[in-house]
Coordinates of C-alpha atoms in Angstrom, one line a residue:
M1 CA 15.6 -59.1 -3.0
I2 CA 12.7 -59.5 -3.9
T3 CA 11.7 -58.0 -7.5
L4 CA 6.9 -57.6 -6.9
Y5 CA 4.8 -58.2 -10.5
L6 CA 1.2 -56.4 -10.4
L7 CA -0.5 -57.1 -13.6
T8 CA -4.2 -56.0 -13.3
T9 CA -4.9 -54.6 -17.0
L10 CA -5.7 -58.7 -17.8
T11 CA -8.8 -60.1 -16.7
E12 CA -6.6 -62.5 -14.1
T13 CA -5.0 -60.3 -12.3
L14 CA -1.3 -61.8 -11.1
H15 CA 0.6 -61.3 -8.2
V16 CA 3.5 -62.5 -9.3
T17 CA 7.3 -62.8 -7.5
L18 CA 10.4 -63.0 -7.5
D19 CA 13.6 -63.6 -5.6
A20 CA 16.5 -62.8 -7.2
G21 CA 15.1 -63.4 -11.2
K22 CA 13.5 -67.3 -9.6
L23 CA 9.5 -67.7 -9.6
L24 CA 8.4 -67.8 -5.2
D25 CA 4.9 -67.6 -5.9
V26 CA 1.6 -66.6 -7.4
D27 CA -2.0 -65.6 -6.5
F28 CA -4.5 -65.6 -9.7
I29 CA -6.9 -63.4 -9.3
R30 CA -9.8 -64.1 -11.0
P31 CA -13.3 -62.2 -11.9
N32 CA -16.5 -62.9 -9.0
R33 CA -13.6 -64.9 -7.2
L34 CA -13.3 -64.4 -3.6
Q35 CA -9.7 -62.9 -3.1
G36 CA -8.7 -63.6 0.6
V37 CA -8.3 -62.0 3.8
G38 CA -8.8 -58.3 4.0
A39 CA -10.9 -58.6 1.2
I40 CA -14.6 -56.2 1.5
F41 CA -18.2 -57.5 0.7
H42 CA -21.5 -56.0 0.2
G43 CA -23.4 -59.6 1.8
R44 CA -26.6 -60.7 1.9
I45 CA -27.6 -62.3 5.3
E46 CA -29.4 -65.4 4.0
K47 CA -30.3 -67.4 7.5
K48 CA -29.5 -66.7 11.4
D49 CA -28.9 -69.9 13.5
D50 CA -29.2 -69.0 17.0
Q51 CA -27.6 -73.0 17.7
L52 CA -24.3 -71.9 15.8
Q53 CA -24.5 -68.5 17.0
A54 CA -23.5 -67.7 13.4
Y55 CA -25.3 -65.7 10.3
F56 CA -25.0 -67.3 6.5
I57 CA -24.0 -64.3 3.9
D58 CA -24.9 -64.2 -0.1
I59 CA -21.2 -62.3 -0.3
G60 CA -21.5 -62.7 -4.6
T61 CA -19.5 -65.4 -4.1
D62 CA -19.9 -69.6 -4.3
T63 CA -20.4 -70.6 -0.7
F64 CA -21.7 -68.5 1.7
G65 CA -20.0 -66.8 4.5
Y66 CA -19.5 -67.4 8.0
L67 CA -20.4 -64.5 10.4
D68 CA -20.3 -65.1 14.1
Y69 CA -22.5 -63.1 15.8
K70 CA -19.1 -62.0 18.3
D71 CA -18.5 -60.4 14.6
A72 CA -21.3 -58.9 14.0
L73 CA -22.1 -55.2 14.6
S74 CA -25.8 -55.9 16.1
T75 CA -26.8 -54.9 18.9
E76 CA -30.3 -55.5 21.1
H77 CA -32.2 -52.5 20.4
S78 CA -31.0 -53.0 16.8
P79 CA -30.4 -56.7 15.4
L80 CA -29.4 -58.2 12.1
T81 CA -32.0 -60.1 10.6
E82 CA -32.8 -61.9 7.6
G83 CA -32.5 -60.8 4.1
Q84 CA -30.6 -57.3 5.1
Y85 CA -27.2 -55.8 3.9
V86 CA -24.0 -55.5 5.5
M87 CA -20.8 -54.6 5.0
V88 CA -18.7 -57.0 5.7
Q89 CA -14.7 -58.4 5.7
V90 CA -13.1 -61.8 4.8
T91 CA -11.0 -62.7 8.6
K92 CA -10.6 -66.2 7.2
A93 CA -9.7 -67.3 3.4
P94 CA -12.5 -70.0 2.0
Y95 CA -11.2 -73.6 1.8
L96 CA -12.7 -76.2 -0.5
S97 CA -16.9 -76.4 0.9
K98 CA -16.5 -73.7 3.8
G99 CA -17.4 -70.0 2.9
A100 CA -15.1 -67.2 4.0
R101 CA -15.6 -66.4 7.5
L102 CA -16.1 -63.2 7.7
T103 CA -16.6 -59.7 10.5
Q104 CA -18.6 -56.1 10.1
K105 CA -15.7 -54.9 12.3
I106 CA -13.7 -53.5 9.3
D107 CA -10.1 -52.6 9.4
L108 CA -7.9 -50.8 6.6
S109 CA -3.8 -51.5 7.9
D110 CA -0.6 -51.9 6.6
E111 CA 2.3 -52.8 9.1
A112 CA 2.3 -48.9 10.7
L113 CA -1.6 -48.2 11.3
V114 CA -4.6 -50.1 11.7
Y115 CA -7.7 -48.0 10.7
L116 CA -10.5 -49.2 12.9
P117 CA -14.2 -47.0 11.3
F118 CA -16.3 -48.4 13.7
E119 CA -13.9 -47.4 16.3
E120 CA -13.7 -44.3 18.6
K121 CA -10.3 -45.1 19.9
V122 CA -6.2 -44.5 19.1
N123 CA -4.2 -47.1 21.0
V124 CA -0.7 -47.4 20.8
S125 CA 1.8 -50.2 20.6
K126 CA 2.8 -51.1 24.3
K127 CA 6.3 -52.5 22.9
L128 CA 7.0 -48.8 22.5
S129 CA 8.3 -46.8 24.6
D130 CA 6.6 -44.3 26.3
E131 CA 7.6 -41.3 25.9
T132 CA 7.2 -42.8 21.3
R133 CA 3.7 -43.7 22.0
D134 CA 2.7 -40.0 24.0
Y135 CA 4.6 -38.6 20.8
L136 CA 2.4 -40.8 18.1
R137 CA -1.1 -40.2 20.3
T138 CA -0.4 -36.2 20.1
C139 CA 0.7 -36.3 17.2
L140 CA -2.3 -38.5 15.3
T141 CA -5.4 -38.0 17.5
P142 CA -6.5 -34.3 15.9
H143 CA -6.7 -35.6 12.8
I144 CA -9.4 -38.5 13.6
E145 CA -12.5 -37.2 13.4
T146 CA -14.2 -40.4 12.8
G147 CA -13.9 -43.5 13.8
G148 CA -10.2 -44.7 15.9
V149 CA -6.4 -46.5 14.5
I150 CA -4.0 -48.8 16.6
V151 CA -0.4 -48.1 16.1
R152 CA 1.9 -50.5 16.0
T153 CA 5.1 -50.9 16.4
K154 CA 6.5 -50.2 12.9
A155 CA 5.0 -46.8 13.3
A156 CA 8.0 -45.9 15.1
E157 CA 10.1 -45.7 11.7
S158 CA 7.9 -43.9 10.6
D159 CA 7.4 -40.3 10.0
P160 CA 4.3 -38.5 12.1
Q161 CA 3.2 -36.8 9.1
M162 CA 3.5 -39.9 6.8
L163 CA 1.2 -41.9 9.5
I164 CA -1.8 -38.7 9.1
R165 CA -1.4 -39.8 5.4
K166 CA -1.8 -43.2 6.1
F167 CA -5.2 -42.2 8.3
H168 CA -6.6 -40.0 5.9
Y169 CA -5.8 -42.6 2.5
F170 CA -8.1 -45.4 5.1
H171 CA -10.2 -42.7 5.5
A172 CA -10.9 -42.0 2.5
Q173 CA -11.0 -45.4 0.6
F174 CA -13.9 -46.1 3.5
E175 CA -15.9 -43.7 2.4
Q176 CA -15.4 -44.8 -1.3
F177 CA -16.5 -48.6 0.2
K178 CA -19.8 -46.8 1.6
A179 CA -20.1 -45.0 -1.4
T180 CA -20.3 -48.1 -3.9
Q181 CA -22.5 -50.5 -1.9
K182 CA -24.7 -48.2 -2.5
Q183 CA -24.8 -48.2 -5.8
M184 CA -24.3 -51.9 -5.7
K185 CA -27.8 -54.3 -6.5
K186 CA -27.1 -57.4 -5.4
P187 CA -23.5 -59.0 -4.1
G188 CA -20.7 -58.8 -4.4
M189 CA -16.9 -57.4 -3.7
I190 CA -16.6 -53.6 -2.5
S191 CA -13.3 -53.6 -2.3
S192 CA -11.6 -53.4 -6.1
E193 CA -8.5 -55.2 -7.7
A194 CA -6.7 -52.2 -7.3
T195 CA -6.7 -52.1 -3.6
I196 CA -6.3 -55.8 -3.4
S197 CA -2.8 -55.1 -5.1
V198 CA -1.5 -52.4 -3.2
A199 CA -2.7 -55.1 -0.1
K200 CA 0.0 -57.3 -1.7
V201 CA 2.3 -54.8 -1.4
Q202 CA 1.2 -53.7 2.0
R203 CA 1.9 -57.6 3.0
L204 CA 5.8 -57.4 2.2
T205 CA 8.0 -57.0 3.9
F206 CA 9.4 -53.0 2.9
D207 CA 13.6 -53.6 3.0
Q208 CA 13.3 -56.9 0.8
V209 CA 11.9 -55.1 -1.8
E210 CA 13.9 -54.4 -4.7
T211 CA 10.9 -53.4 -7.2
I212 CA 7.9 -53.4 -8.4
I213 CA 6.9 -52.9 -11.9
V214 CA 3.0 -53.0 -12.6
D215 CA 1.2 -52.8 -15.8
D216 CA -0.7 -50.0 -15.4
V217 CA 0.2 -46.9 -14.3
K218 CA -3.6 -45.8 -11.5
L219 CA -2.0 -49.0 -9.6
K220 CA 1.3 -46.6 -9.8
R221 CA -0.5 -43.6 -8.6
Q222 CA -1.6 -45.4 -6.0
I223 CA 0.8 -46.8 -4.9
E224 CA 2.8 -44.0 -4.9
C225 CA 0.2 -42.2 -2.5
M226 CA -0.2 -45.2 -0.4
L227 CA 3.2 -46.3 0.2
P228 CA 5.5 -42.9 -0.2
E229 CA 8.7 -44.2 0.8
I230 CA 8.7 -47.0 -1.5
A231 CA 7.2 -44.7 -4.6
D232 CA 11.2 -45.0 -6.1
R233 CA 10.7 -48.6 -6.9
V234 CA 7.5 -48.3 -8.6
K235 CA 8.1 -49.2 -12.2
V236 CA 4.9 -49.6 -15.0
K237 CA 6.1 -51.8 -17.9
R238 CA 3.1 -52.7 -20.3
Q239 CA 4.3 -55.8 -21.4
A240 CA 6.1 -57.3 -18.2
L241 CA 4.2 -59.9 -18.9
R242 CA 6.8 -61.6 -21.6
D243 CA 9.5 -61.3 -19.1
I244 CA 7.8 -63.5 -16.7
S245 CA 5.6 -66.0 -19.3
S246 CA 7.1 -68.7 -19.8
Q247 CA 8.5 -69.2 -15.8
L248 CA 4.2 -69.3 -15.0
T249 CA 4.2 -72.1 -17.6
T250 CA 7.3 -73.3 -16.2
Y251 CA 5.2 -72.9 -12.8
M252 CA 1.7 -74.3 -13.2
N253 CA 3.4 -77.4 -14.5
Q254 CA 5.5 -78.0 -11.8
L255 CA 2.3 -77.5 -9.3
A256 CA 1.1 -79.7 -11.1
S257 CA 2.6 -82.6 -10.2
P258 CA 2.6 -84.4 -6.4
V259 CA 6.6 -84.7 -6.5
V260 CA 9.2 -82.3 -6.2
Q261 CA 12.3 -83.6 -7.0
L262 CA 15.6 -82.6 -5.4
A263 CA 18.9 -82.8 -5.6
E264 CA 21.1 -86.3 -4.9
G265 CA 18.2 -88.3 -5.7
V266 CA 15.2 -87.3 -3.2
E267 CA 12.4 -86.4 -3.9
L268 CA 8.8 -84.7 -2.0
V269 CA 5.8 -86.5 -2.3
I270 CA 3.2 -84.1 -1.2
E271 CA -0.5 -85.0 -0.6
Q272 CA -2.8 -82.3 -0.6
T273 CA -6.7 -83.5 1.4
E274 CA -9.8 -81.1 2.9
A275 CA -8.2 -82.1 6.2
M276 CA -4.8 -81.2 5.7
T277 CA -1.0 -82.0 3.9
V278 CA 1.6 -84.5 4.5
I279 CA 4.5 -84.2 3.2
D280 CA 7.0 -87.6 2.6
I281 CA 10.3 -87.7 2.2
N282 CA 11.4 -90.5 -0.7
S283 CA 15.4 -91.0 -0.1
S284 CA 14.8 -94.8 -2.5
S285 CA 17.4 -93.1 -4.9
Y286 CA 19.6 -90.8 -2.0
K287 CA 23.5 -92.8 -3.0
T288 CA 26.1 -91.2 -0.2
N289 CA 29.4 -93.0 1.8
A290 CA 28.6 -91.1 4.8
S291 CA 27.5 -92.7 7.7
R292 CA 23.8 -93.8 8.2
K293 CA 22.9 -91.1 11.0
Q294 CA 24.8 -88.7 8.9
A295 CA 22.8 -89.3 5.9
V296 CA 19.0 -89.3 7.6
I297 CA 20.3 -85.5 9.0
N298 CA 21.9 -84.7 5.5
I299 CA 18.7 -85.8 3.5
N300 CA 16.1 -84.4 5.9
R301 CA 18.1 -80.5 5.9
L302 CA 17.9 -81.1 2.3
A303 CA 14.2 -81.4 2.6
V304 CA 13.7 -78.4 4.8
K305 CA 14.7 -76.4 2.7
A306 CA 13.2 -77.9 -0.2
I307 CA 9.6 -77.9 2.2
A308 CA 9.6 -73.6 3.0
R309 CA 9.7 -73.0 -0.6
E310 CA 6.4 -75.8 -1.5
L311 CA 4.3 -74.1 1.1
Q312 CA 5.5 -71.0 -0.2
K313 CA 4.7 -72.1 -4.1
R314 CA 1.4 -73.7 -3.8
N315 CA 0.0 -71.7 -1.3
I316 CA -0.1 -75.0 1.9
S317 CA -1.9 -73.4 4.5
G318 CA -3.5 -75.5 7.9
M319 CA -2.2 -78.2 8.9
V320 CA 0.7 -79.6 7.7
V321 CA 2.2 -83.2 9.1
I322 CA 6.2 -84.2 7.9
D323 CA 7.1 -87.6 7.2
F324 CA 10.7 -87.0 7.3
I325 CA 13.2 -89.8 7.4
R326 CA 13.0 -91.2 11.3
M327 CA 15.6 -90.0 13.6
I328 CA 16.0 -91.6 16.7
N329 CA 18.2 -89.1 19.1
K330 CA 16.2 -86.0 20.0
K331 CA 19.6 -84.1 19.0
D332 CA 19.1 -85.0 15.5
Q333 CA 15.1 -83.7 15.3
Q334 CA 16.1 -80.1 16.9
L335 CA 18.2 -79.4 14.8
V336 CA 16.3 -80.3 12.0
H337 CA 13.0 -78.2 13.7
D338 CA 15.9 -75.5 14.0
A339 CA 16.3 -75.2 10.3
L340 CA 13.0 -75.8 9.2
K341 CA 12.7 -72.7 11.6
R342 CA 15.2 -70.4 9.8
A343 CA 13.9 -71.8 6.0
V344 CA 10.0 -70.4 6.7
T345 CA 11.2 -67.2 8.5
S346 CA 11.0 -65.0 4.9
D347 CA 7.0 -66.9 4.4
P348 CA 4.8 -64.1 4.1
A349 CA 2.2 -66.4 5.6
P350 CA 2.7 -66.8 9.5
V351 CA 3.6 -70.1 10.0
T352 CA 3.9 -72.2 13.6
L353 CA 6.0 -75.0 14.2
Y354 CA 4.4 -77.5 16.7
G355 CA 7.7 -80.2 15.9
F356 CA 8.5 -84.2 16.8
T357 CA 4.9 -85.9 17.2
R358 CA 5.1 -89.6 19.3
L359 CA 4.9 -91.0 15.7
G360 CA 8.2 -89.7 14.5
L361 CA 5.7 -87.1 12.6
F362 CA 6.6 -83.7 12.1
E363 CA 3.5 -81.2 12.5
L364 CA 3.0 -77.0 11.2
T365 CA 0.8 -74.7 10.5
R366 CA 0.3 -72.5 7.7
K367 CA -2.3 -69.4 8.2
R368 CA -4.7 -69.6 5.6
T369 CA -5.0 -65.4 3.8
T370 CA -5.9 -66.6 0.1
E371 CA -7.5 -69.9 -1.7
S372 CA -4.4 -72.5 -2.2
V373 CA -3.8 -71.9 -5.5
M374 CA -3.3 -75.6 -6.8
Y375 CA -7.0 -75.1 -6.4
T376 CA -7.4 -72.1 -7.9
L377 CA -5.4 -73.7 -11.0
F378 CA -7.0 -77.7 -10.7
N379 CA -10.3 -80.0 -10.2
Q380 CA -9.7 -80.7 -6.8
E381 CA -12.3 -83.2 -6.9
I382 CA -12.1 -85.7 -5.5
Q383 CA -11.4 -89.2 -8.1
S384 CA -12.8 -92.7 -8.1
L385 CA -9.7 -95.0 -8.4
E386 CA -8.8 -97.5 -10.9
R387 CA -8.6 -100.9 -11.0
T388 CA -4.8 -103.0 -12.0
Q389 CA -5.2 -105.4 -14.6
E390 CA -4.2 -107.9 -11.9
T391 CA -8.0 -107.2 -10.3
H392 CA -10.3 -106.5 -13.5
C393 CA -8.8 -110.5 -14.3
Y394 CA -9.3 -111.6 -11.8
E395 CA -13.2 -109.7 -12.0
L396 CA -13.5 -110.9 -15.2
E397 CA -13.0 -114.9 -14.3
R398 CA -15.8 -114.4 -11.2
A399 CA -18.2 -113.2 -14.2
L400 CA -17.6 -115.8 -16.6
I401 CA -18.4 -118.2 -13.9
V402 CA -21.4 -116.6 -12.4
M403 CA -22.9 -116.0 -16.2
D404 CA -26.1 -118.4 -17.2
T405 CA -26.4 -117.8 -20.7
D406 CA -25.7 -119.6 -23.7
S407 CA -22.6 -118.0 -25.3
C408 CA -21.1 -114.9 -24.8
L409 CA -18.4 -112.4 -26.5
I410 CA -16.1 -110.5 -24.8
A411 CA -14.0 -107.6 -26.2
M412 CA -10.8 -106.7 -25.1
N413 CA -7.3 -105.6 -25.6
K414 CA -3.9 -107.9 -26.6
N415 CA -2.1 -107.3 -23.5
F416 CA -4.9 -108.3 -21.7
L417 CA -5.9 -111.0 -23.1
Q418 CA -2.2 -112.1 -22.1
R419 CA -2.7 -111.1 -19.2
F420 CA -5.7 -113.4 -18.1
K421 CA -4.8 -116.5 -19.5
T422 CA -1.6 -115.6 -16.9
L423 CA -2.8 -115.3 -13.7
V424 CA -5.6 -117.8 -14.3
N425 CA -6.1 -121.6 -15.0
V426 CA -7.8 -121.6 -18.9
A427 CA -8.4 -124.8 -18.8
Q428 CA -9.8 -125.4 -15.2
L429 CA -11.9 -122.2 -15.7
K430 CA -14.1 -123.9 -18.8
E431 CA -14.7 -127.1 -17.1
K432 CA -16.8 -124.6 -14.0
V433 CA -18.4 -122.0 -17.5
M434 CA -21.7 -122.6 -19.0
P435 CA -21.6 -119.6 -21.8
D436 CA -19.6 -120.9 -24.8
T437 CA -17.1 -117.8 -24.7
Y438 CA -15.5 -115.5 -27.4
V439 CA -12.4 -112.7 -27.5
I440 CA -13.3 -109.8 -30.2
Q441 CA -9.5 -107.9 -29.5
R442 CA -10.5 -104.0 -29.5
D443 CA -8.2 -100.8 -28.4
I444 CA -9.3 -100.8 -24.6
K445 CA -7.1 -98.6 -22.5
A446 CA -8.6 -101.4 -19.4
G447 CA -10.2 -104.5 -18.7
Y448 CA -13.1 -105.5 -20.7
E449 CA -16.7 -105.5 -22.3
I450 CA -19.1 -107.6 -22.1
V451 CA -20.2 -107.2 -25.8
R452 CA -23.2 -109.5 -26.1
S453 CA -24.1 -112.8 -24.2
G454 CA -27.5 -114.6 -25.3
S455 CA -28.2 -117.2 -27.4
H456 CA -25.7 -118.9 -29.7
A457 CA -28.0 -118.1 -32.7
L458 CA -27.0 -114.7 -31.3
I459 CA -23.1 -114.1 -31.3
N460 CA -23.5 -116.8 -34.8
E461 CA -25.0 -114.0 -35.9
F462 CA -22.5 -110.9 -33.8
I463 CA -19.5 -113.6 -36.4
L464 CA -20.5 -112.8 -39.1
N465 CA -22.1 -109.2 -38.9
N466 CA -18.5 -108.8 -38.6
P467 CA -16.3 -110.1 -40.9
A468 CA -13.4 -107.6 -40.1
E469 CA -13.3 -108.5 -36.5
T470 CA -11.0 -110.3 -34.9
I471 CA -13.0 -112.9 -33.0
D472 CA -11.2 -116.0 -31.2
M473 CA -13.0 -118.6 -28.8
L474 CA -11.3 -118.2 -25.3
L475 CA -13.5 -121.1 -23.6

């Protein structure tokens, strides 16, 4: 069963989900950071692009949001213009350099009801019987003076009076958003962190939630008002952070590594790029007495459960490609496919499985609802690759050959010097190199450093002025 911690009294709000006491995932909600799908902003139109059929909106975050013409409320008689302020809602979370996707067609919703402030209709799910649809429409319509609603299939399990209360709550919430927007002088978030916390609860399947622990009485009251059916599960605990502090530290340390160690010598290697996430299964340390075919199935099934956990734990979204241990038999592939399908059923974000490609890679997508925790916590800028020690050795050989001075002094550590003498024939190199070459031993982590290059007098002067240094002739 799920225990949800909503810690909102810190500078950084935390939403922590535990299953049977084990940490599943964490949302780190930071000030002035876009909080994901559903968040509502006061934005300013910075650019209208007729070629892209879109507006670029400053919503107070690092990157402009993207508002497609079809998601705008402008008309031929009332077009949106650059510099105009608008209320917008996030429909797709930002990703790296890509801004959030926005809409002006605001909706406030939970699993039973969707409130549409700019619509004038009552739509009831067609999955319900005609009798139930008519009943729900009759109950709700008299109470809807402004806006419209979509009544979802789950509404059939709710008391009509509860649905009416939810509608009034959403309506009052939207009116509060409008009042807040009027007071705002610059782009920024309208919806509060408390609203985001309530939305977190709404996205969960209530049957699975055992306890909701909050550190603020006001948030408890908001949840009770909005979700009276689970009011008895909400508990206030001022020092709730103490319960999960050590698990949080462990969680962050685990995320810092792309390698996930599983049982029996199997490991996952997870590499995230801007285009997609690639997951590789490494079984080099796996030992078994089973046949190769059965061993491959066992390894892949073991990996499946871990992959489902890591998708949620790291909040990986977008395209994901998995390189399972190769299976030739289609039936074996289907076993793994079915196992993964079962494993992702409890994921709160929609996961679509596309199956194995002709190259044997497995493809899936996971909906991006919030920024990946990997990009919230860690610097994901592309780092340049480090040269190997062997590469540095051959690079030094080339540098010495083209050097046209009388003498040179090169700094390197003891290990590099030994490696250089092992890889390069120093006697042959001496015949090709013009300058007299000296080595000064220093604690250089990688490679080498040319300290001096010039006349014999220049190098001799350096040697005389640094008697404590260990300087030897190399060539």
